[in-house]
Amino acid sequence: MPLDPARLRLGACPCLSGEQYTDCCGRFHRGDTDAPTAEQLMRSRYSAFVVLDSDYLLRTWHPETRPATLDLDPDIEWRRLDILATRRGGPLDTEGTVEFAAHYRSDGERGVQRENSRFLRIDRRWYYLDGDVG
């Protein structure tokens, strides 16, 4: 059974930072502030998949590669995020990459989505550009 997104919003952040969701990725999802690094944007986007926040995912997707709509599957249980590597993507950079493994469960089967994501920073705001799925 999938995790209840409303319950997740009250507890620990799905990105596994150790912080509460509301103080971690929740502040980005609400629009209180923007993620200051490519890695934090990646973590907040992962958390958006967990809490089924397609609006945030579209809002942080670069306009040149963003789909018109995004339908998230509520039956996928996102279980854990592992950041494998980051290159650039700091507060003063204009581009960066984040390699990650996102563990999930679907139809009782375990899976891992591995991706090397590219991010661009435009007007002091990070955007997901695209990724190589492996």
Coordinates of C-alpha atoms in Angstrom, one line a residue:
M1 CA 0.0 0.0 0.0
P2 CA 1.4 3.4 -0.9
L3 CA 2.5 5.9 1.8
D4 CA 0.0 8.6 2.5
P5 CA 1.4 11.9 1.2
A6 CA -0.6 13.9 3.8
R7 CA 1.1 11.8 6.6
L8 CA 4.5 12.3 5.1
R9 CA 4.1 16.1 5.2
L10 CA 3.9 15.8 9.0
G11 CA 7.0 13.7 9.5
A12 CA 10.6 13.3 8.4
C13 CA 11.5 14.5 4.9
P14 CA 11.5 11.8 2.2
C15 CA 14.8 13.1 0.9
L16 CA 16.4 11.6 4.1
S17 CA 18.0 14.8 5.2
G18 CA 17.0 14.1 8.8
E19 CA 14.9 17.2 9.0
Q20 CA 11.1 17.5 9.1
Y21 CA 9.4 17.7 5.7
T22 CA 8.0 21.2 6.5
D23 CA 11.4 22.6 7.3
C24 CA 13.2 20.8 4.5
C25 CA 11.7 20.1 1.0
G26 CA 8.3 21.4 2.1
R27 CA 9.5 25.0 2.1
F28 CA 10.6 24.6 -1.5
H29 CA 7.3 22.9 -2.5
R30 CA 5.3 25.7 -0.8
G31 CA 7.3 28.3 -2.7
D32 CA 8.7 29.9 0.5
T33 CA 12.2 29.8 -1.1
D34 CA 14.1 28.2 -3.9
A35 CA 16.6 25.4 -3.6
P36 CA 20.1 27.0 -3.4
T37 CA 22.0 24.1 -5.0
A38 CA 21.4 21.6 -7.7
E39 CA 21.5 18.7 -5.2
Q40 CA 18.9 20.4 -3.0
L41 CA 16.7 20.8 -6.0
M42 CA 17.2 17.1 -6.9
R43 CA 16.2 16.1 -3.3
S44 CA 13.2 18.4 -3.3
R45 CA 12.1 16.9 -6.7
Y46 CA 12.4 13.4 -5.4
S47 CA 10.3 14.4 -2.4
A48 CA 7.8 15.9 -4.8
F49 CA 7.4 12.5 -6.4
V50 CA 6.8 11.0 -3.0
V51 CA 4.1 13.5 -2.0
L52 CA 2.7 13.6 -5.5
D53 CA 3.3 17.3 -6.1
S54 CA 3.3 17.5 -9.9
D55 CA 2.9 21.3 -9.8
Y56 CA 6.3 21.6 -8.1
L57 CA 8.0 19.2 -10.5
L58 CA 6.7 21.2 -13.5
R59 CA 7.6 24.5 -11.9
T60 CA 11.2 23.4 -11.4
W61 CA 11.6 21.8 -14.9
H62 CA 13.4 23.9 -17.5
P63 CA 10.9 25.3 -20.0
E64 CA 12.8 23.9 -23.0
T65 CA 12.4 20.3 -21.8
R66 CA 9.3 20.4 -19.5
P67 CA 6.4 18.3 -20.5
A68 CA 3.0 20.0 -20.8
T69 CA 1.5 17.8 -18.1
L70 CA 2.8 15.3 -15.6
D71 CA 0.7 12.4 -14.3
L72 CA 2.3 10.8 -11.2
D73 CA 1.5 7.2 -10.3
P74 CA 0.1 7.0 -6.7
D75 CA 0.8 3.3 -6.7
I76 CA 4.6 3.7 -6.8
E77 CA 6.1 3.8 -3.4
W78 CA 9.3 5.8 -3.4
R79 CA 11.4 4.3 -0.6
R80 CA 14.8 5.9 -0.5
L81 CA 17.1 8.3 -2.3
D82 CA 20.8 7.8 -2.6
I83 CA 22.9 10.7 -4.0
L84 CA 25.8 9.0 -5.7
A85 CA 27.8 12.0 -7.0
T86 CA 27.5 15.7 -7.6
R87 CA 29.4 17.9 -10.0
R88 CA 29.3 21.6 -9.6
G89 CA 25.7 22.9 -8.9
G90 CA 26.7 25.1 -6.0
P91 CA 25.1 28.5 -5.1
L92 CA 27.5 30.4 -7.5
D93 CA 27.5 27.9 -10.4
T94 CA 25.3 28.1 -13.5
E95 CA 25.2 24.3 -14.2
G96 CA 25.5 21.1 -12.3
T97 CA 24.9 17.4 -12.4
V98 CA 23.5 15.0 -9.7
E99 CA 23.8 11.3 -10.0
F100 CA 21.3 9.4 -7.9
A101 CA 19.5 6.1 -7.3
A102 CA 15.8 6.3 -6.3
H103 CA 14.5 3.1 -4.8
Y104 CA 10.9 2.2 -5.2
R105 CA 8.2 -0.5 -4.9
S106 CA 5.6 -1.1 -7.5
D107 CA 3.1 -4.0 -7.7
G108 CA 5.1 -5.7 -4.9
E109 CA 8.3 -5.6 -6.8
R110 CA 11.4 -3.6 -5.9
G111 CA 13.2 -1.3 -8.3
V112 CA 15.8 1.4 -8.6
Q113 CA 15.8 4.3 -10.9
R114 CA 19.3 5.5 -11.6
E115 CA 19.8 8.8 -13.3
N116 CA 22.5 11.4 -14.0
S117 CA 20.5 14.6 -13.9
R118 CA 21.5 17.9 -15.4
F119 CA 20.5 21.2 -13.9
L120 CA 20.8 24.9 -15.0
R121 CA 20.7 28.0 -12.8
I122 CA 19.0 30.9 -14.4
D123 CA 18.3 34.2 -12.7
R124 CA 19.5 32.7 -9.3
R125 CA 17.1 29.8 -9.6
W126 CA 17.9 26.1 -10.3
Y127 CA 15.9 24.1 -12.9
Y128 CA 16.0 20.4 -13.8
L129 CA 17.0 20.2 -17.5
D130 CA 17.2 16.5 -18.3
G131 CA 18.8 13.2 -17.3
D132 CA 20.4 10.1 -18.5
V133 CA 18.6 7.1 -17.0
G134 CA 20.7 4.1 -16.4

